[in-house]
Amino acid sequence: MVKESQIWNWLESVSDPEVPVLSVVDLGVVRKVEVSESGTKITITPTYSGCPAMQVIEEDIRRKLLQEGLSNLEVVTALSPAWTTDWLSENGRRKLKEYGIAPPENEVDKSLLFSKPIVVPCPNCNSKETKMVSEFGSTACKAHYQCLSCKEPFDYFKCLR
Amino acid sequence: MKEHLFEYLLRLGDDSLILGHRVSEWCGHGPILEEDIALTNISLDLIGQATSLLKYAGEVEGKGRDEDQLAFLRLEHDYKNCLLVEQLNGDFGMTIMRQFLFDAYRLPLFEALIHSSDSQLAAIAEKSLKETKYHYRHSAEWVIRLGDGTEESHERIQKAVNSLFKYHVDLFFTNHVDDALLKEGIVPEMKAIHNKWMESVKNVFSEATLEIPSNNWEQSGGRLGRHSEHLGLLLAEMQYMQRAYPNMEW
Ligand SMILES: [Zn+2]
């Protein structure tokens, strides 16, 4: 029987199709790996309800583990507890920044209207002089910002709690 | 109880599906690039919620129908969405007002459904609530910006209020389905949701200098499958592929 830790290792090489610098483990979508005599069960949880990457992620996990020789594989989706950006690993946060995406600031979502957008440092020059262009960015998980110092536009991996 | 839960899940799922489809019609036509992206993202969230809700509805029904069959292979009167979500996009003001009136209803509803005694419904609500908060902030801020904006933006969004407000009663429709589910602790009391909705609408309208129409026109029937003519046309487009090429996949 394959060890659970070995499976986690394999999953480290399955990347998020939309943010390929992150593995599905960094992203925190793999919630559980269960190994038993009857097979292997992987539980994943979606980031956003409509995230088109989820189906690809499921297929990629399946493909990777089948390639490694596992059979009797089951990948199930659990909605609860709902994914939050707190599940992004430290490693994942570092990789995001290196890739040019600002990692989520751990600020509680104040659902006040016209609340001041949170300060997101520029992943390019670290300046805190940045502005939010739109709360909705290139994918469901990102907002669109611009740096006022180096003028670069950048994506912010928005906080979801 | 099973058929009541099925019915209720169709209401929730069809609201998400039909509004998601409507909002997706903006893709490539947004007034500015950022809004085009925002509306497309909102549409995607809604269709994702519809997927979860209709999938669960199919399981509860137990007749082997999956989310795709429920979304694409029912007839018009089998859709239980409210009338508001099927209304035409109109101009940006109309789309934003429709979205706001809906988000202001969905937000307290999902907040309450998190405590549902049905664990799967509670899980879907927990997931969807996080997204709905973003939608609400987006639509409410636009309502204020447009209402308290220029003379023209004010006039156009007030026109949207005048034309859409009559559909709000449909959101809060209840019948024996709700009564039965309420007893089981599966759904919250609609009266409380209605009060919270009214509070949001009053607050945001006051900031936006908008007025609730003084006439008391009401239109409902969506939850009973009685729709405006717009739904049929929407379904004709949405269902085309599955009807023309049954069971096609890509
Ligand atoms: Zn910068």
Short mmCIF file of C-alpha atoms and ligand atoms in Angstrom, two decimals:
data_model
loop_
_atom_site.label_atom_id
_atom_site.label_comp_id
_atom_site.label_asym_id
_atom_site.label_seq_id
_atom_site.Cartn_x
_atom_site.Cartn_y
_atom_site.Cartn_z
CA MET A 1 0.00 0.00 0.00
CA VAL A 2 1.28 3.45 -0.92
CA LYS A 3 1.94 5.82 1.96
CA GLU A 4 -0.24 8.88 2.37
CA SER A 5 2.83 11.11 2.48
CA GLN A 6 3.93 9.76 -0.89
CA ILE A 7 0.59 10.80 -2.38
CA TRP A 8 0.92 14.30 -0.94
CA ASN A 9 4.35 14.45 -2.59
CA TRP A 10 2.91 13.48 -5.95
CA LEU A 11 0.15 16.06 -5.59
CA GLU A 12 2.81 18.74 -5.09
CA SER A 13 3.56 18.40 -8.80
CA VAL A 14 -0.03 18.99 -9.91
CA SER A 15 -0.34 22.69 -10.63
CA ASP A 16 -3.29 25.05 -10.62
CA PRO A 17 -4.17 25.56 -14.32
CA GLU A 18 -4.89 29.27 -13.82
CA VAL A 19 -1.99 30.11 -11.51
CA PRO A 20 0.51 27.47 -12.64
CA VAL A 21 3.12 28.57 -10.12
CA LEU A 22 0.93 27.09 -7.36
CA SER A 23 0.44 23.40 -6.76
CA VAL A 24 -2.98 22.16 -5.74
CA VAL A 25 -1.48 21.53 -2.31
CA ASP A 26 -0.20 25.13 -2.00
CA LEU A 27 -3.63 26.36 -3.01
CA GLY A 28 -5.22 24.37 -0.21
CA VAL A 29 -7.85 22.69 -2.36
CA VAL A 30 -6.72 19.17 -1.45
CA ARG A 31 -8.35 18.62 1.91
CA LYS A 32 -7.83 14.98 2.61
CA VAL A 33 -5.95 11.96 1.34
CA GLU A 34 -7.20 8.59 2.55
CA VAL A 35 -5.47 5.36 1.77
CA SER A 36 -7.07 2.02 2.48
CA GLU A 37 -7.02 -1.57 1.25
CA SER A 38 -9.82 -0.78 -1.16
CA GLY A 39 -8.19 2.22 -2.77
CA THR A 40 -7.33 5.90 -2.49
CA LYS A 41 -9.75 8.71 -1.83
CA ILE A 42 -8.86 12.35 -2.41
CA THR A 43 -11.16 15.10 -1.13
CA ILE A 44 -10.94 18.46 -2.84
CA THR A 45 -12.84 21.67 -2.21
CA PRO A 46 -13.60 24.39 -4.78
CA THR A 47 -12.17 27.90 -4.45
CA TYR A 48 -15.13 29.64 -6.09
CA SER A 49 -18.42 27.97 -7.05
CA GLY A 50 -17.98 28.71 -10.73
CA CYS A 51 -14.23 28.26 -10.94
CA PRO A 52 -13.68 26.55 -14.30
CA ALA A 53 -10.31 25.29 -13.08
CA MET A 54 -11.90 22.83 -10.65
CA GLN A 55 -12.77 20.25 -13.30
CA VAL A 56 -9.29 20.50 -14.75
CA ILE A 57 -7.77 20.16 -11.29
CA GLU A 58 -9.79 17.03 -10.65
CA GLU A 59 -8.73 15.50 -13.97
CA ASP A 60 -5.09 16.47 -13.44
CA ILE A 61 -5.04 14.87 -9.99
CA ARG A 62 -6.57 11.73 -11.42
CA ARG A 63 -4.11 11.62 -14.31
CA LYS A 64 -1.08 12.16 -12.09
CA LEU A 65 -2.02 9.44 -9.62
CA LEU A 66 -2.93 6.96 -12.34
CA GLN A 67 0.44 7.62 -13.96
CA GLU A 68 2.10 6.84 -10.65
CA GLY A 69 0.40 3.49 -10.78
CA LEU A 70 -2.51 3.96 -8.40
CA SER A 71 -5.79 2.31 -9.22
CA ASN A 72 -9.16 2.36 -7.45
CA LEU A 73 -8.94 6.08 -7.22
CA GLU A 74 -11.78 8.28 -6.06
CA VAL A 75 -11.76 12.09 -6.18
CA VAL A 76 -14.66 13.67 -4.31
CA THR A 77 -15.66 17.31 -3.90
CA ALA A 78 -16.65 18.66 -0.48
CA LEU A 79 -18.23 22.11 -0.19
CA SER A 80 -18.02 22.40 3.56
CA PRO A 81 -16.00 23.72 5.26
CA ALA A 82 -15.80 26.30 2.51
CA TRP A 83 -12.38 27.12 1.12
CA THR A 84 -10.76 30.26 2.46
CA THR A 85 -7.55 32.00 1.47
CA ASP A 86 -6.22 31.11 4.93
CA TRP A 87 -5.63 27.66 3.47
CA LEU A 88 -3.02 28.95 1.07
CA SER A 89 0.28 27.59 2.32
CA GLU A 90 3.16 29.88 3.30
CA ASN A 91 5.04 28.38 0.41
CA GLY A 92 2.15 29.25 -1.85
CA ARG A 93 2.08 32.87 -0.68
CA ARG A 94 5.79 33.22 -1.38
CA LYS A 95 5.46 31.66 -4.84
CA LEU A 96 2.56 33.96 -5.72
CA LYS A 97 4.59 37.06 -4.90
CA GLU A 98 7.58 35.82 -6.89
CA TYR A 99 5.24 35.23 -9.81
CA GLY A 100 3.98 38.83 -9.64
CA ILE A 101 0.66 38.24 -7.92
CA ALA A 102 0.14 39.93 -4.56
CA PRO A 103 -0.85 37.28 -1.97
CA PRO A 104 -4.01 37.83 0.09
CA GLU A 105 -3.71 40.30 2.94
CA ASN A 106 -5.14 38.73 6.06
CA GLU A 107 -7.75 41.33 6.59
CA VAL A 108 -11.28 40.51 7.62
CA ASP A 109 -13.83 41.21 4.95
CA LYS A 110 -15.76 44.26 6.09
CA SER A 111 -18.86 44.18 3.96
CA LEU A 112 -19.34 47.92 4.35
CA LEU A 113 -20.14 49.83 1.22
CA PHE A 114 -17.38 52.07 -0.06
CA SER A 115 -15.05 50.83 2.65
CA LYS A 116 -11.49 51.84 1.88
CA PRO A 117 -9.88 49.11 -0.18
CA ILE A 118 -7.16 47.38 1.81
CA VAL A 119 -3.53 48.31 1.26
CA VAL A 120 -1.86 45.76 -1.00
CA PRO A 121 1.90 46.17 -1.45
CA CYS A 122 3.14 46.01 -5.05
CA PRO A 123 4.67 42.57 -5.75
CA ASN A 124 7.08 44.26 -8.15
CA CYS A 125 8.60 47.10 -6.07
CA ASN A 126 6.99 46.57 -2.60
CA SER A 127 5.55 50.10 -2.60
CA LYS A 128 2.42 50.53 -0.54
CA GLU A 129 1.23 53.28 -2.84
CA THR A 130 -1.16 51.16 -4.88
CA LYS A 131 -4.77 51.50 -5.90
CA MET A 132 -7.54 49.04 -6.58
CA VAL A 133 -8.75 49.24 -10.16
CA SER A 134 -11.50 46.66 -9.82
CA GLU A 135 -12.55 44.08 -7.25
CA PHE A 136 -13.05 41.63 -10.12
CA GLY A 137 -9.93 40.58 -12.02
CA SER A 138 -8.78 38.10 -14.62
CA THR A 139 -10.14 35.13 -12.65
CA ALA A 140 -12.69 34.81 -9.85
CA CYS A 141 -9.97 34.67 -7.21
CA LYS A 142 -8.18 37.88 -8.20
CA ALA A 143 -8.73 41.62 -8.03
CA HIS A 144 -7.06 44.13 -10.29
CA TYR A 145 -4.62 46.69 -8.79
CA GLN A 146 -2.14 49.23 -10.03
CA CYS A 147 1.09 50.41 -8.41
CA LEU A 148 1.35 54.20 -8.19
CA SER A 149 5.13 54.10 -7.69
CA CYS A 150 6.38 51.84 -10.48
CA LYS A 151 3.11 52.17 -12.45
CA GLU A 152 2.86 48.41 -13.04
CA PRO A 153 -0.62 46.88 -13.03
CA PHE A 154 -0.81 43.68 -10.99
CA ASP A 155 -3.19 40.99 -9.81
CA TYR A 156 -4.13 40.64 -6.19
CA PHE A 157 -5.19 37.20 -4.93
CA LYS A 158 -8.14 38.47 -2.94
CA CYS A 159 -8.92 37.46 0.59
CA LEU A 160 -11.88 35.10 0.86
CA ARG A 161 -13.14 34.31 4.33
CA MET B 1 -40.61 16.32 2.40
CA LYS B 2 -38.35 15.23 -0.43
CA GLU B 3 -40.53 16.83 -3.09
CA HIS B 4 -40.70 20.05 -1.11
CA LEU B 5 -36.95 20.24 -0.79
CA PHE B 6 -36.63 19.49 -4.51
CA GLU B 7 -39.01 22.33 -5.30
CA TYR B 8 -37.15 24.73 -3.04
CA LEU B 9 -33.78 23.81 -4.54
CA LEU B 10 -35.18 24.49 -8.00
CA ARG B 11 -36.18 27.99 -6.91
CA LEU B 12 -32.69 28.72 -5.62
CA GLY B 13 -30.92 26.97 -8.48
CA ASP B 14 -33.06 28.48 -11.21
CA ASP B 15 -32.58 31.99 -9.81
CA SER B 16 -28.82 31.50 -10.07
CA LEU B 17 -28.97 29.82 -13.46
CA ILE B 18 -31.25 32.33 -15.18
CA LEU B 19 -29.58 35.40 -13.71
CA GLY B 20 -26.17 33.90 -14.47
CA HIS B 21 -27.20 33.43 -18.09
CA ARG B 22 -28.64 36.94 -18.33
CA VAL B 23 -25.54 38.56 -16.87
CA SER B 24 -23.33 36.50 -19.19
CA GLU B 25 -25.00 38.28 -22.12
CA TRP B 26 -22.86 41.27 -21.15
CA CYS B 27 -19.66 39.39 -21.96
CA GLY B 28 -17.85 41.52 -24.54
CA HIS B 29 -20.42 44.32 -24.26
CA GLY B 30 -19.60 45.88 -20.88
CA PRO B 31 -19.55 49.68 -20.72
CA ILE B 32 -15.88 49.58 -19.66
CA LEU B 33 -13.39 46.73 -19.58
CA GLU B 34 -13.40 46.44 -15.77
CA GLU B 35 -17.17 46.10 -15.71
CA ASP B 36 -17.14 43.59 -18.52
CA ILE B 37 -14.79 41.49 -16.38
CA ALA B 38 -16.79 42.09 -13.20
CA LEU B 39 -20.09 41.07 -14.78
CA THR B 40 -18.56 37.98 -16.34
CA ASN B 41 -17.11 36.97 -12.97
CA ILE B 42 -20.46 37.44 -11.26
CA SER B 43 -22.13 35.39 -13.96
CA LEU B 44 -19.62 32.61 -13.46
CA ASP B 45 -20.20 32.56 -9.69
CA LEU B 46 -23.96 32.34 -10.27
CA ILE B 47 -23.66 29.51 -12.76
CA GLY B 48 -21.35 27.73 -10.33
CA GLN B 49 -23.95 28.09 -7.59
CA ALA B 50 -26.61 26.81 -9.99
CA THR B 51 -24.44 23.76 -10.65
CA SER B 52 -24.23 22.89 -6.94
CA LEU B 53 -27.90 23.60 -6.28
CA LEU B 54 -29.30 21.73 -9.28
CA LYS B 55 -26.94 18.82 -8.74
CA TYR B 56 -28.28 18.48 -5.22
CA ALA B 57 -31.85 18.96 -6.48
CA GLY B 58 -31.34 16.03 -8.84
CA GLU B 59 -30.05 13.87 -5.98
CA VAL B 60 -32.99 14.78 -3.77
CA GLU B 61 -35.45 14.06 -6.56
CA GLY B 62 -33.89 10.65 -7.04
CA LYS B 63 -34.94 10.14 -10.63
CA GLY B 64 -31.45 10.12 -12.03
CA ARG B 65 -31.50 13.65 -13.41
CA ASP B 66 -28.21 15.50 -13.07
CA GLU B 67 -27.57 19.26 -13.05
CA ASP B 68 -27.19 19.44 -16.81
CA GLN B 69 -30.46 17.67 -17.47
CA LEU B 70 -32.23 19.97 -15.04
CA ALA B 71 -30.65 23.08 -16.53
CA PHE B 72 -31.08 22.25 -20.19
CA LEU B 73 -33.94 19.83 -20.60
CA ARG B 74 -36.89 21.26 -18.74
CA LEU B 75 -39.77 23.22 -20.22
CA GLU B 76 -40.48 26.84 -19.40
CA HIS B 77 -43.19 26.25 -16.78
CA ASP B 78 -40.90 23.83 -14.89
CA TYR B 79 -38.49 26.65 -14.09
CA LYS B 80 -39.14 28.10 -10.64
CA ASN B 81 -36.98 31.23 -10.78
CA CYS B 82 -38.43 34.57 -9.75
CA LEU B 83 -39.58 36.96 -12.47
CA LEU B 84 -36.94 39.54 -11.60
CA VAL B 85 -33.97 37.50 -12.82
CA GLU B 86 -35.40 36.79 -16.26
CA GLN B 87 -35.98 40.46 -17.10
CA LEU B 88 -33.95 41.88 -19.96
CA ASN B 89 -30.55 43.46 -19.34
CA GLY B 90 -31.63 46.86 -20.71
CA ASP B 91 -28.95 49.47 -20.11
CA PHE B 92 -26.22 49.15 -17.50
CA GLY B 93 -28.45 50.89 -14.93
CA MET B 94 -31.19 48.32 -15.47
CA THR B 95 -28.75 45.42 -15.11
CA ILE B 96 -27.24 46.90 -11.93
CA MET B 97 -30.66 47.58 -10.38
CA ARG B 98 -31.84 44.04 -11.13
CA GLN B 99 -28.61 42.72 -9.59
CA PHE B 100 -28.92 44.91 -6.51
CA LEU B 101 -32.53 43.97 -5.79
CA PHE B 102 -31.50 40.32 -6.12
CA ASP B 103 -28.24 40.51 -4.12
CA ALA B 104 -30.02 42.34 -1.29
CA TYR B 105 -32.33 39.31 -1.09
CA ARG B 106 -29.73 36.60 -1.56
CA LEU B 107 -27.34 37.93 1.06
CA PRO B 108 -29.64 37.57 4.11
CA LEU B 109 -31.10 34.38 2.64
CA PHE B 110 -27.71 32.64 2.40
CA GLU B 111 -26.74 34.03 5.82
CA ALA B 112 -29.79 32.28 7.23
CA LEU B 113 -29.45 29.08 5.17
CA ILE B 114 -26.01 28.47 6.68
CA HIS B 115 -27.96 27.33 9.74
CA SER B 116 -30.24 25.02 7.77
CA SER B 117 -30.85 21.63 9.34
CA ASP B 118 -30.10 20.19 5.89
CA SER B 119 -26.32 19.93 5.90
CA GLN B 120 -25.83 19.92 2.13
CA LEU B 121 -27.97 23.03 1.66
CA ALA B 122 -26.06 24.68 4.53
CA ALA B 123 -22.74 23.84 2.83
CA ILE B 124 -23.86 25.33 -0.50
CA ALA B 125 -25.05 28.46 1.32
CA GLU B 126 -21.74 28.79 3.16
CA LYS B 127 -19.86 28.63 -0.12
CA SER B 128 -22.19 30.97 -1.99
CA LEU B 129 -22.41 33.57 0.77
CA LYS B 130 -18.76 34.52 0.40
CA GLU B 131 -19.31 35.26 -3.28
CA THR B 132 -22.62 37.02 -2.73
CA LYS B 133 -20.94 39.52 -0.39
CA TYR B 134 -18.73 40.65 -3.28
CA HIS B 135 -21.72 40.82 -5.63
CA TYR B 136 -23.73 42.88 -3.16
CA ARG B 137 -20.94 45.37 -2.58
CA HIS B 138 -20.45 45.75 -6.32
CA SER B 139 -24.11 46.30 -7.20
CA ALA B 140 -24.94 48.49 -4.19
CA GLU B 141 -21.96 50.77 -4.80
CA TRP B 142 -22.98 51.18 -8.43
CA VAL B 143 -26.58 51.97 -7.46
CA ILE B 144 -25.28 54.76 -5.22
CA ARG B 145 -22.81 56.02 -7.81
CA LEU B 146 -25.39 56.12 -10.57
CA GLY B 147 -28.26 57.42 -8.43
CA ASP B 148 -26.19 60.14 -6.81
CA GLY B 149 -24.25 60.77 -10.02
CA THR B 150 -25.12 62.88 -13.03
CA GLU B 151 -28.59 64.00 -13.98
CA GLU B 152 -28.72 61.40 -16.72
CA SER B 153 -27.40 58.51 -14.63
CA HIS B 154 -29.90 59.39 -11.92
CA GLU B 155 -32.77 59.51 -14.34
CA ARG B 156 -31.84 56.20 -15.94
CA ILE B 157 -31.41 54.24 -12.74
CA GLN B 158 -34.62 55.68 -11.28
CA LYS B 159 -36.31 54.44 -14.45
CA ALA B 160 -34.86 51.00 -13.73
CA VAL B 161 -36.32 51.12 -10.20
CA ASN B 162 -39.71 52.10 -11.59
CA SER B 163 -39.70 49.25 -14.02
CA LEU B 164 -38.28 46.48 -11.77
CA PHE B 165 -39.72 47.21 -8.34
CA LYS B 166 -43.02 45.48 -9.04
CA TYR B 167 -41.22 42.13 -9.23
CA HIS B 168 -39.92 42.25 -5.66
CA VAL B 169 -42.97 40.52 -4.14
CA ASP B 170 -42.11 37.48 -6.22
CA LEU B 171 -38.82 37.11 -4.31
CA PHE B 172 -40.69 36.66 -1.06
CA PHE B 173 -43.41 34.34 -2.32
CA THR B 174 -44.11 31.45 0.04
CA ASN B 175 -46.56 28.57 0.01
CA HIS B 176 -47.00 25.14 1.60
CA VAL B 177 -43.50 24.19 0.39
CA ASP B 178 -41.90 26.83 2.61
CA ASP B 179 -44.23 26.06 5.49
CA ALA B 180 -43.26 22.41 5.49
CA LEU B 181 -39.53 23.13 5.22
CA LEU B 182 -39.70 25.82 7.88
CA LYS B 183 -41.13 23.30 10.33
CA GLU B 184 -38.15 21.04 9.74
CA GLY B 185 -35.70 23.90 10.25
CA ILE B 186 -34.50 23.59 6.66
CA VAL B 187 -35.38 27.12 5.55
CA PRO B 188 -35.65 30.42 7.43
CA GLU B 189 -38.77 32.48 7.87
CA MET B 190 -39.23 34.55 4.71
CA LYS B 191 -40.64 37.49 6.64
CA ALA B 192 -37.28 38.09 8.31
CA ILE B 193 -35.50 37.99 4.94
CA HIS B 194 -38.02 40.45 3.52
CA ASN B 195 -37.41 42.86 6.41
CA LYS B 196 -33.66 42.72 5.93
CA TRP B 197 -34.10 43.27 2.20
CA MET B 198 -36.31 46.30 2.82
CA GLU B 199 -33.74 47.73 5.20
CA SER B 200 -30.92 47.39 2.62
CA VAL B 201 -33.06 48.86 -0.14
CA LYS B 202 -34.06 51.85 2.00
CA ASN B 203 -30.49 52.54 3.11
CA VAL B 204 -28.96 52.27 -0.32
CA PHE B 205 -31.76 54.19 -2.02
CA SER B 206 -31.44 57.00 0.48
CA GLU B 207 -27.69 57.26 -0.24
CA ALA B 208 -28.45 57.07 -3.94
CA THR B 209 -31.26 59.64 -3.75
CA LEU B 210 -33.61 57.14 -5.38
CA GLU B 211 -37.25 56.65 -4.63
CA ILE B 212 -39.40 53.57 -4.22
CA PRO B 213 -42.30 53.88 -6.70
CA SER B 214 -45.46 55.13 -5.02
CA ASN B 215 -47.77 52.81 -6.95
CA ASN B 216 -48.27 49.38 -5.48
CA TRP B 217 -48.01 47.37 -8.65
CA GLU B 218 -47.02 43.83 -8.00
CA GLN B 219 -46.27 40.98 -10.29
CA SER B 220 -45.51 37.44 -9.26
CA GLY B 221 -45.93 33.86 -10.37
CA GLY B 222 -42.35 32.85 -11.11
CA ARG B 223 -42.22 30.35 -8.25
CA LEU B 224 -45.29 28.66 -9.72
CA GLY B 225 -43.77 28.48 -13.17
CA ARG B 226 -45.75 31.39 -14.61
CA HIS B 227 -43.18 33.51 -16.39
CA SER B 228 -42.88 36.60 -18.53
CA GLU B 229 -42.32 36.08 -22.24
CA HIS B 230 -38.60 36.81 -21.80
CA LEU B 231 -37.90 33.43 -20.19
CA GLY B 232 -38.97 31.40 -23.20
CA LEU B 233 -36.64 33.34 -25.47
CA LEU B 234 -33.79 32.99 -23.02
CA LEU B 235 -34.32 29.23 -22.77
CA ALA B 236 -34.47 28.89 -26.54
CA GLU B 237 -30.96 30.24 -26.72
CA MET B 238 -29.63 28.54 -23.60
CA GLN B 239 -31.00 25.10 -24.46
CA TYR B 240 -30.27 25.19 -28.18
CA MET B 241 -27.19 22.97 -28.17
CA GLN B 242 -28.69 20.22 -25.99
CA ARG B 243 -31.92 20.25 -27.97
CA ALA B 244 -30.19 20.20 -31.35
CA TYR B 245 -27.49 17.69 -30.38
CA PRO B 246 -28.89 15.62 -27.50
CA ASN B 247 -26.27 14.51 -24.95
CA MET B 248 -23.50 16.41 -26.67
CA GLU B 249 -20.50 17.19 -24.50
CA TRP B 250 -17.25 19.05 -24.91
ZN ZN C 1 5.35 48.90 -7.88
#
